[in-house]
XYZ file of C-alpha atoms in Angstrom:
581
model
C 30.506 38.963 1.352
C 30.565 37.797 -2.285
C 27.681 39.077 -4.397
C 28.304 36.115 -6.717
C 27.469 33.705 -3.896
C 24.317 35.638 -3.029
C 23.274 35.653 -6.682
C 23.932 31.897 -6.922
C 21.781 31.250 -3.854
C 18.953 33.319 -5.277
C 19.132 31.469 -8.599
C 18.831 28.182 -6.726
C 15.850 29.438 -4.782
C 14.178 30.549 -8.010
C 14.324 26.971 -9.316
C 12.833 25.457 -6.161
C 9.230 24.518 -5.449
C 8.127 24.575 -1.828
C 10.815 26.926 -0.478
C 9.992 28.038 3.065
C 10.796 31.689 3.782
C 9.930 33.116 7.197
C 10.463 36.464 8.839
C 13.001 36.382 11.702
C 11.014 38.699 13.929
C 10.352 37.097 17.329
C 11.530 33.660 16.155
C 14.520 31.484 17.064
C 16.741 31.295 13.947
C 18.199 27.848 13.266
C 20.689 27.084 10.489
C 20.250 23.493 9.339
C 23.571 22.505 7.733
C 24.188 19.573 5.443
C 27.969 19.061 5.377
C 28.136 18.363 1.677
C 26.937 19.906 -1.561
C 23.417 21.162 -2.287
C 23.204 18.440 -4.962
C 23.818 15.705 -2.369
C 22.001 17.299 0.563
C 18.748 17.959 -1.262
C 18.586 14.237 -2.126
C 18.479 13.420 1.606
C 14.923 12.823 2.745
C 16.079 12.937 6.370
C 17.531 16.420 5.909
C 14.369 17.616 4.199
C 12.201 16.100 6.930
C 14.028 17.943 9.714
C 13.820 21.182 7.711
C 10.056 20.733 7.422
C 9.553 19.703 11.054
C 11.383 22.755 12.374
C 9.580 25.197 10.118
C 6.174 23.860 11.133
C 6.826 25.494 14.490
C 5.701 29.125 14.400
C 8.400 30.186 16.869
C 11.216 28.770 14.681
C 12.735 29.984 11.439
C 14.940 27.283 9.925
C 17.160 28.014 6.944
C 19.368 25.591 5.030
C 23.110 25.762 4.423
C 25.435 23.433 2.505
C 29.183 22.955 2.540
C 30.391 21.968 -0.930
C 33.972 20.642 -0.687
C 34.420 21.066 -4.448
C 33.504 24.774 -4.357
C 36.509 27.012 -3.507
C 34.179 29.675 -2.064
C 33.024 27.194 0.619
C 36.599 26.862 1.801
C 37.560 30.507 1.482
C 34.488 32.417 2.695
C 31.959 32.025 5.544
C 29.063 29.675 4.770
C 25.792 31.443 3.964
C 22.262 30.223 4.562
C 20.327 29.647 1.368
C 17.094 31.462 2.204
C 18.366 34.803 3.541
C 22.093 34.517 2.718
C 23.098 35.166 6.341
C 26.324 33.876 7.861
C 26.092 30.950 10.295
C 27.324 33.096 13.173
C 24.126 35.171 12.956
C 21.930 32.209 13.938
C 21.019 31.277 17.513
C 21.421 27.566 16.729
C 23.474 25.699 14.145
C 22.227 22.139 13.575
C 24.161 19.677 11.409
C 22.575 16.676 9.711
C 25.351 14.080 9.418
C 24.833 10.954 7.320
C 28.377 9.911 6.320
C 31.575 9.653 8.353
C 33.713 11.271 5.666
C 31.566 14.402 5.945
C 33.086 14.986 9.405
C 35.840 16.920 7.636
C 33.214 19.207 6.099
C 31.630 19.767 9.526
C 34.973 21.064 10.790
C 35.476 23.239 7.715
C 31.979 24.704 8.103
C 32.651 25.768 11.696
C 36.110 27.039 10.886
C 34.789 29.112 7.971
C 32.090 30.597 10.214
C 34.801 31.767 12.656
C 33.182 29.705 15.407
C 35.587 27.979 17.832
C 35.771 24.299 16.924
C 35.626 22.952 20.466
C 32.429 23.439 22.441
C 34.419 24.243 25.585
C 36.008 27.252 23.850
C 32.719 28.934 22.902
C 31.148 31.755 24.854
C 27.603 33.023 25.290
C 28.148 35.094 22.136
C 28.388 31.992 19.928
C 25.486 29.939 18.520
C 24.454 26.672 20.146
C 25.920 23.928 17.930
C 24.018 20.646 17.595
C 24.014 17.595 15.341
C 21.928 14.557 14.527
C 21.753 11.867 11.868
C 22.655 8.170 11.465
C 26.374 8.642 12.195
C 25.636 10.583 15.360
C 23.435 7.989 16.981
C 25.642 5.091 15.903
C 28.757 6.561 17.521
C 28.800 10.251 18.461
C 32.215 10.215 20.137
C 34.614 11.407 17.384
C 32.415 14.502 16.991
C 31.473 14.909 20.666
C 34.019 17.623 21.610
C 32.761 19.878 18.797
C 29.089 19.893 19.800
C 27.073 21.371 22.614
C 24.286 18.819 22.099
C 23.777 15.688 20.004
C 20.435 14.150 18.989
C 20.333 10.401 19.600
C 17.466 8.990 17.577
C 14.714 10.039 15.230
C 13.841 13.710 14.856
C 10.074 13.216 15.119
C 10.457 11.832 18.637
C 12.996 14.375 19.958
C 12.594 17.743 18.241
C 9.346 18.789 19.981
C 11.090 18.633 23.357
C 14.190 20.416 22.035
C 12.111 23.234 20.533
C 10.197 23.680 23.781
C 13.397 23.982 25.829
C 14.980 26.340 23.309
C 11.933 28.576 23.518
C 12.157 28.737 27.318
C 15.947 28.839 27.766
C 17.573 30.257 24.601
C 18.287 33.533 26.448
C 19.670 31.793 29.540
C 23.328 31.173 30.261
C 24.746 28.355 28.117
C 25.153 26.057 31.135
C 21.486 26.444 32.103
C 20.335 25.817 28.536
C 22.423 22.658 28.292
C 21.135 21.424 31.648
C 17.566 21.888 30.380
C 18.318 20.059 27.109
C 19.987 17.187 28.978
C 16.641 16.343 30.583
C 15.072 15.549 27.193
C 15.161 11.815 26.347
C 17.522 11.319 23.418
C 19.609 14.482 23.925
C 23.294 13.876 24.697
C 25.362 16.727 26.149
C 29.003 15.561 25.745
C 30.492 18.020 28.272
C 28.469 16.384 31.057
C 30.384 13.097 30.599
C 34.014 12.247 31.307
C 36.036 9.553 29.512
C 39.129 8.025 31.114
C 41.659 5.932 29.186
C 43.769 2.937 30.210
C 47.497 2.709 29.565
C 46.910 0.461 26.525
C 44.788 3.163 24.876
C 41.424 1.522 25.464
C 38.695 3.224 27.489
C 38.944 2.609 31.229
C 35.650 4.236 32.178
C 32.894 6.642 31.180
C 31.381 8.693 33.988
C 28.620 11.250 34.412
C 29.592 14.643 35.787
C 26.005 15.221 36.934
C 23.928 12.737 38.858
C 20.611 13.646 37.182
C 21.642 12.826 33.600
C 21.362 9.377 32.001
C 24.211 7.048 31.116
C 23.772 5.738 28.509
C 21.502 8.133 26.606
C 18.644 6.155 25.072
C 17.851 6.357 21.363
C 14.343 7.670 20.741
C 12.179 6.526 17.850
C 8.732 7.152 16.421
C 6.266 4.390 17.255
C 3.643 4.960 14.561
C 4.934 6.392 11.274
C 1.396 7.198 10.133
C 1.528 10.064 12.638
C 4.219 11.756 10.515
C 4.600 12.464 6.809
C 8.169 11.872 5.635
C 8.083 13.272 2.108
C 9.876 15.805 -0.052
C 9.544 19.311 1.381
C 11.426 21.326 -1.234
C 11.710 20.163 -4.843
C 14.538 21.226 -7.124
C 15.937 20.075 -10.465
C 19.464 20.700 -9.128
C 19.860 17.295 -7.518
C 20.187 13.630 -8.454
C 16.534 12.920 -7.643
C 15.190 16.158 -9.052
C 12.486 14.500 -11.126
C 10.947 12.680 -8.145
C 8.699 13.338 -5.183
C 10.154 11.180 -2.391
C 8.034 9.233 0.088
C 9.343 7.068 2.924
C 7.203 3.908 2.990
C 8.958 2.162 5.896
C 11.794 2.723 8.346
C 14.345 0.168 9.443
C 14.859 -3.338 8.107
C 13.717 -6.663 9.506
C 16.475 -8.799 7.970
C 19.256 -8.212 10.480
C 22.220 -8.422 8.087
C 25.077 -8.461 10.558
C 27.131 -5.754 8.822
C 24.280 -3.270 8.377
C 23.909 -0.262 10.661
C 20.354 0.518 9.469
C 19.226 -2.990 10.380
C 20.048 -2.370 14.056
C 20.009 1.350 14.788
C 16.591 1.806 13.145
C 14.941 -1.207 14.749
C 12.166 -2.195 14.705
C 11.043 -2.038 11.102
C 7.920 0.118 10.880
C 5.600 0.626 7.935
C 3.198 3.313 6.845
C -0.284 2.271 5.770
C -1.051 2.041 2.060
C -3.919 4.528 2.451
C -1.632 7.211 3.949
C 1.053 6.599 1.338
C -1.391 6.951 -1.523
C -2.674 10.204 0.006
C 0.888 11.520 0.169
C 1.597 10.388 -3.395
C -1.519 12.158 -4.631
C -0.302 15.381 -2.979
C 3.163 14.905 -4.433
C 1.858 14.400 -7.955
C 0.910 18.076 -8.023
C 4.646 18.697 -8.359
C 6.196 15.531 -9.815
C 4.650 12.613 -11.640
C 7.442 10.259 -10.570
C 7.141 8.986 -6.996
C 10.373 7.759 -5.422
C 9.785 5.105 -2.747
C 12.297 5.337 0.113
C 13.121 2.608 2.616
C 15.900 0.235 3.606
C 14.170 -2.723 1.929
C 11.413 -1.614 -0.441
C 10.348 -5.083 -1.572
C 10.004 -6.181 2.072
C 7.120 -3.715 2.540
C 4.241 -6.044 3.402
C 1.804 -4.504 0.891
C 4.247 -3.597 -1.876
C 2.038 -5.135 -4.569
C -1.032 -3.236 -3.414
C 0.981 -0.001 -3.113
C 2.563 -0.426 -6.568
C -0.830 -1.072 -8.180
C -2.391 1.855 -6.326
C 0.345 4.239 -7.474
C -0.052 3.188 -11.089
C -3.824 3.676 -10.855
C -3.133 7.249 -9.721
C -1.066 7.683 -12.856
C 2.205 7.889 -10.945
C 5.521 6.705 -12.269
C 7.359 4.637 -9.653
C 11.064 4.633 -8.776
C 13.151 2.834 -6.141
C 16.817 3.045 -5.201
C 17.357 -0.711 -5.030
C 15.575 -4.052 -4.695
C 16.164 -7.085 -2.540
C 16.956 -10.308 -4.327
C 14.136 -11.915 -2.378
C 11.279 -11.374 -2.407
C 10.914 -10.015 -5.930
C 7.469 -8.485 -6.352
C 6.265 -8.864 -9.937
C 3.726 -6.102 -9.333
C 6.519 -3.751 -8.278
C 8.739 -4.763 -11.203
C 5.843 -4.272 -13.594
C 5.147 -0.821 -12.108
C 8.829 0.106 -12.503
C 8.914 -1.016 -16.130
C 5.683 0.820 -16.920
C 7.296 3.894 -15.326
C 10.209 3.739 -17.733
C 12.821 2.322 -15.353
C 15.604 0.544 -17.240
C 18.130 0.106 -14.419
C 17.759 -2.108 -11.353
C 20.160 -2.172 -8.396
C 20.607 -5.320 -6.332
C 23.169 -6.194 -3.666
C 24.297 -9.829 -3.520
C 27.074 -8.537 -1.147
C 29.159 -11.640 -1.869
C 29.302 -14.518 -4.329
C 30.003 -17.026 -1.549
C 27.058 -18.881 -0.026
C 29.169 -19.488 3.096
C 29.644 -15.750 3.564
C 25.960 -15.166 2.800
C 25.119 -17.209 5.884
C 27.855 -15.520 7.913
C 26.403 -12.043 7.249
C 22.831 -13.359 7.716
C 21.884 -12.668 4.101
C 20.886 -16.316 3.524
C 20.399 -16.096 -0.224
C 21.498 -18.943 -2.464
C 23.188 -18.375 -5.800
C 20.167 -20.012 -7.458
C 17.912 -17.367 -5.870
C 20.155 -14.603 -7.188
C 19.980 -16.044 -10.693
C 16.197 -16.508 -10.511
C 15.907 -12.829 -9.587
C 18.034 -11.968 -12.628
C 15.759 -14.138 -14.805
C 12.741 -12.176 -13.608
C 14.484 -8.858 -14.216
C 15.437 -10.026 -17.723
C 11.851 -11.158 -18.338
C 10.709 -7.592 -17.775
C 13.287 -6.366 -20.320
C 15.265 -4.363 -17.764
C 18.608 -4.190 -19.530
C 20.871 -2.465 -16.996
C 21.760 -3.997 -13.630
C 23.934 -2.525 -10.888
C 25.498 -5.077 -8.538
C 26.941 -4.245 -5.126
C 29.518 -6.473 -3.469
C 31.578 -6.093 -0.293
C 35.220 -7.057 -0.150
C 37.037 -8.036 3.028
C 34.168 -9.619 4.956
C 35.094 -11.522 8.152
C 36.818 -14.871 7.453
C 36.824 -14.149 3.695
C 39.255 -16.350 1.746
C 40.736 -16.053 -1.727
C 38.194 -18.607 -2.936
C 35.359 -16.474 -1.529
C 36.735 -13.487 -3.424
C 36.838 -15.424 -6.684
C 33.156 -16.302 -6.220
C 32.307 -12.628 -6.878
C 33.664 -12.894 -10.421
C 31.984 -16.265 -10.938
C 28.582 -14.977 -9.844
C 28.909 -11.849 -11.987
C 29.745 -13.944 -15.052
C 26.811 -16.247 -14.322
C 24.540 -13.170 -14.156
C 25.942 -11.963 -17.471
C 25.219 -15.325 -19.118
C 21.691 -15.346 -17.684
C 20.951 -11.915 -19.188
C 22.396 -13.010 -22.545
C 20.221 -16.119 -22.448
C 17.207 -13.830 -22.032
C 18.077 -12.181 -25.343
C 19.497 -8.889 -24.043
C 22.976 -7.439 -24.303
C 24.336 -7.354 -20.722
C 24.991 -3.951 -19.225
C 26.350 -4.600 -15.735
C 27.934 -2.176 -13.307
C 29.872 -3.976 -10.571
C 30.432 -1.848 -7.453
C 33.103 -3.127 -5.061
C 32.982 -1.665 -1.561
C 35.436 -2.469 1.240
C 33.733 -3.935 4.308
C 33.741 -1.436 7.178
C 32.775 -2.788 10.641
C 30.233 -0.388 12.167
C 29.301 0.435 15.751
C 25.960 -0.948 16.958
C 26.202 -4.070 14.760
C 27.279 -7.653 15.601
C 30.555 -7.004 13.746
C 31.437 -3.965 15.877
C 34.149 -5.940 17.699
C 35.874 -7.256 14.549
C 38.986 -5.929 12.803
C 38.908 -4.461 9.318
C 41.123 -5.916 6.627
C 44.200 -3.699 6.025
C 43.810 -1.539 2.928
C 46.766 -3.210 1.187
C 45.089 -6.629 1.416
C 41.781 -5.076 0.377
C 43.445 -3.713 -2.747
C 44.851 -7.164 -3.593
C 41.419 -8.764 -3.318
C 39.819 -6.099 -5.484
C 42.548 -6.738 -8.065
C 41.694 -10.453 -7.970
C 38.061 -9.689 -8.838
C 39.101 -7.332 -11.614
C 41.309 -10.027 -13.137
C 38.414 -12.481 -13.020
C 36.283 -10.072 -15.057
C 39.035 -8.745 -17.315
C 38.074 -8.332 -20.960
C 34.371 -8.992 -20.384
C 32.157 -6.893 -22.639
C 29.203 -5.194 -20.976
C 30.752 -5.111 -17.479
C 31.963 -1.893 -15.839
C 33.749 -2.075 -12.475
C 33.641 0.729 -9.936
C 35.715 0.587 -6.762
C 35.465 2.509 -3.519
C 38.914 3.513 -2.296
C 40.288 1.111 0.356
C 42.350 3.963 1.811
C 39.267 6.170 2.303
C 37.286 3.183 3.582
C 39.949 2.770 6.274
C 39.511 6.416 7.288
C 35.760 5.809 7.404
C 36.324 2.773 9.642
C 38.470 4.795 12.055
C 35.806 7.508 12.330
C 32.960 4.984 12.592
C 34.484 3.300 15.671
C 36.641 6.092 17.055
C 36.584 7.818 20.432
C 36.793 11.450 21.570
C 40.513 11.610 20.949
C 39.720 11.627 17.212
C 38.724 15.283 17.656
C 42.432 16.159 17.918
C 43.099 14.832 14.423
C 39.909 16.300 12.977
C 40.851 19.699 14.401
C 44.301 19.492 12.821
C 43.005 18.811 9.293
C 43.139 21.710 6.824
C 43.769 19.786 3.617
C 41.507 16.752 3.245
C 43.368 13.705 1.937
C 44.175 10.240 3.266
C 47.822 11.258 3.609
C 46.909 14.380 5.573
C 44.612 12.328 7.808
C 47.268 9.733 8.649
C 49.708 12.564 9.392
C 47.161 14.329 11.618
C 46.519 11.093 13.503
C 50.222 10.593 14.160
C 50.717 14.214 15.218
C 47.794 13.780 17.624
C 49.431 10.737 19.194
C 46.950 8.307 17.648
C 47.461 5.107 15.670
C 44.833 4.504 12.985
C 45.294 0.715 13.177
C 44.193 0.857 16.833
C 40.726 1.774 15.563
C 40.611 -0.255 12.346
C 42.533 -3.530 12.304
C 42.425 -4.319 16.026
C 40.067 -6.967 17.430
C 37.995 -5.456 20.263
C 37.821 -7.452 23.476
C 34.529 -8.874 24.804
C 34.777 -6.898 28.035
C 36.146 -3.712 26.463
C 34.338 -0.448 27.129
C 33.387 0.655 23.622
C 33.531 4.397 22.825
C 29.838 4.486 21.916
C 28.827 3.149 25.335
C 27.671 6.705 26.069
C 24.544 5.885 24.087
C 22.139 2.976 23.747
C 20.303 2.322 20.467
C 18.107 -0.116 22.449
C 19.543 -3.260 20.852
C 21.117 -5.162 23.732
C 24.835 -5.893 23.769
C 24.004 -9.511 24.620
C 21.918 -9.800 21.444
C 24.719 -8.352 19.289
C 27.249 -10.659 20.899
C 24.950 -13.648 20.318
C 24.607 -12.663 16.655
C 28.402 -12.523 16.340
C 28.687 -16.048 17.745
C 25.915 -17.233 15.394
C 27.828 -15.741 12.458
C 30.918 -17.741 13.409
C 28.758 -20.876 13.380
C 27.215 -19.862 10.023
C 23.754 -19.884 11.564
C 21.005 -17.704 10.135
C 18.709 -15.657 12.379
C 15.083 -15.233 11.345
C 13.971 -11.728 10.334
C 12.755 -9.413 13.090
C 8.966 -9.877 13.356
C 8.422 -6.261 14.562
C 5.745 -7.534 16.912
C 7.264 -6.873 20.285
C 9.078 -10.225 20.472
C 11.609 -8.712 22.938
C 14.545 -10.773 21.581
C 16.822 -7.803 20.856
C 15.403 -5.471 23.511
C 14.052 -2.705 21.268
C 10.276 -3.025 21.206
C 8.152 -1.829 24.119
C 5.637 -4.380 25.423
C 2.680 -2.604 23.776
C 4.309 -2.168 20.350
C 2.271 -4.979 18.778
C -0.948 -3.156 19.714
C -0.243 -0.196 17.428
C -2.864 -0.436 14.615
C -0.305 -0.553 11.785
C 1.210 -3.731 13.251
C -1.914 -5.718 14.124
């Protein structure tokens, strides 16, 4: 064991506020692993929330661990927990929090470094129970399924109490008995209890239960009333991107239903916390940080954003947000941001084509985008980050050129307001995701994606005050394969030792898999999709209807979050919860 690594961990702990250290005596030790760097992981409010939830239980001691792919020691030595610097193999349970598909490689490296067999079927009673949760897991758990004993399908607040109870009663039992007990908890998926059969063309022929008493599909669980739970920073550290903020989740999910967006479907329905509870949490947080970071999929859609913004400023808080919707733009929120010293605003037009706006259910006109820019310029915000997707369904060369045209129009609008434009244009390849209306559609081949990105770059060439950043089409294709892959992906993931796109393509071929089968192939209407093992509660019929509406360029109204029953998520009594009356 490297004393340098132990010393580094202790230096990190010394800079933290709110570190939770518990004695192991008589408690179940759980290692909560974020499969990326400490810098990235400690910016994840979901990761912090699970860490706090577990440690609130007296019979649990939960310690954090991080796999930093840029740190040679992560690849060469066993991963250590931060709090006590123990190896992962010393814990009774290892729980991964997985937010990004490309972190799957780090999951494998973490297990390999801990000398724990990668495949669940190869582990014995002497090995820790290995679990995972997070947005990727409950969108499509299948590429990771062979590596895990149990997967959490849904929100931690709704599932963890049951998991903790069963661990307490069965952690000393035989592995099979423990898994059988966990399988009874709504939202817990035990992959070994399900069998997948494949057709000769490579598609899935059937998915079957091996035990009659377990559900198929496993239903996503979610928290009805967010006011029952505080989702805020647990541990504060300067060693992260958001180190100067105390984070507070104000709402969960998004009502808009953009047809490409996983969060808009897998976190349905949109739920809000009350202003009173949020201000209480902000007041607590201001003991540690004056800047309050508001977290949510669509901050400006929060129904009382003006009241909340004003209330935070009255407390003396500085306000920060990750991004804003183009509509509605809350002047009270913008004013609070400016008063808090914010000089950069992030907005996501997604495309410069009004036709594609309707196709993806964004339904924002170019005039509305420019009016939003006028308002931003009015408040003297001089830096704007713009996010566009490239390769959307039915996208043409003319649609691609509209990105450059819109960006130049935004530049002129800022100049007209008297400011020197400072624009960052982020170009992201469109990746079809499971559990969205576009889950059946092919992805544009990376070569064509590269050509379209080049077209946008040429349209903006030589423009002062515009910086272009591009997400790699090759890596986006890997992401697409993992996002909609099946259990056979585990073969390729197991074979990876050097992480690169070339190594991945080689591992896929050596595993008898064709990446294009998962990326550029149109899925059939009646095809059994790999993620059919789970149900995020949004009906397949609703997703299919949304796909048809997209083809007709029809816009669907935002989800009312009032138990309308259109998509199948809300229970009949959802509208009677006080926060939604």
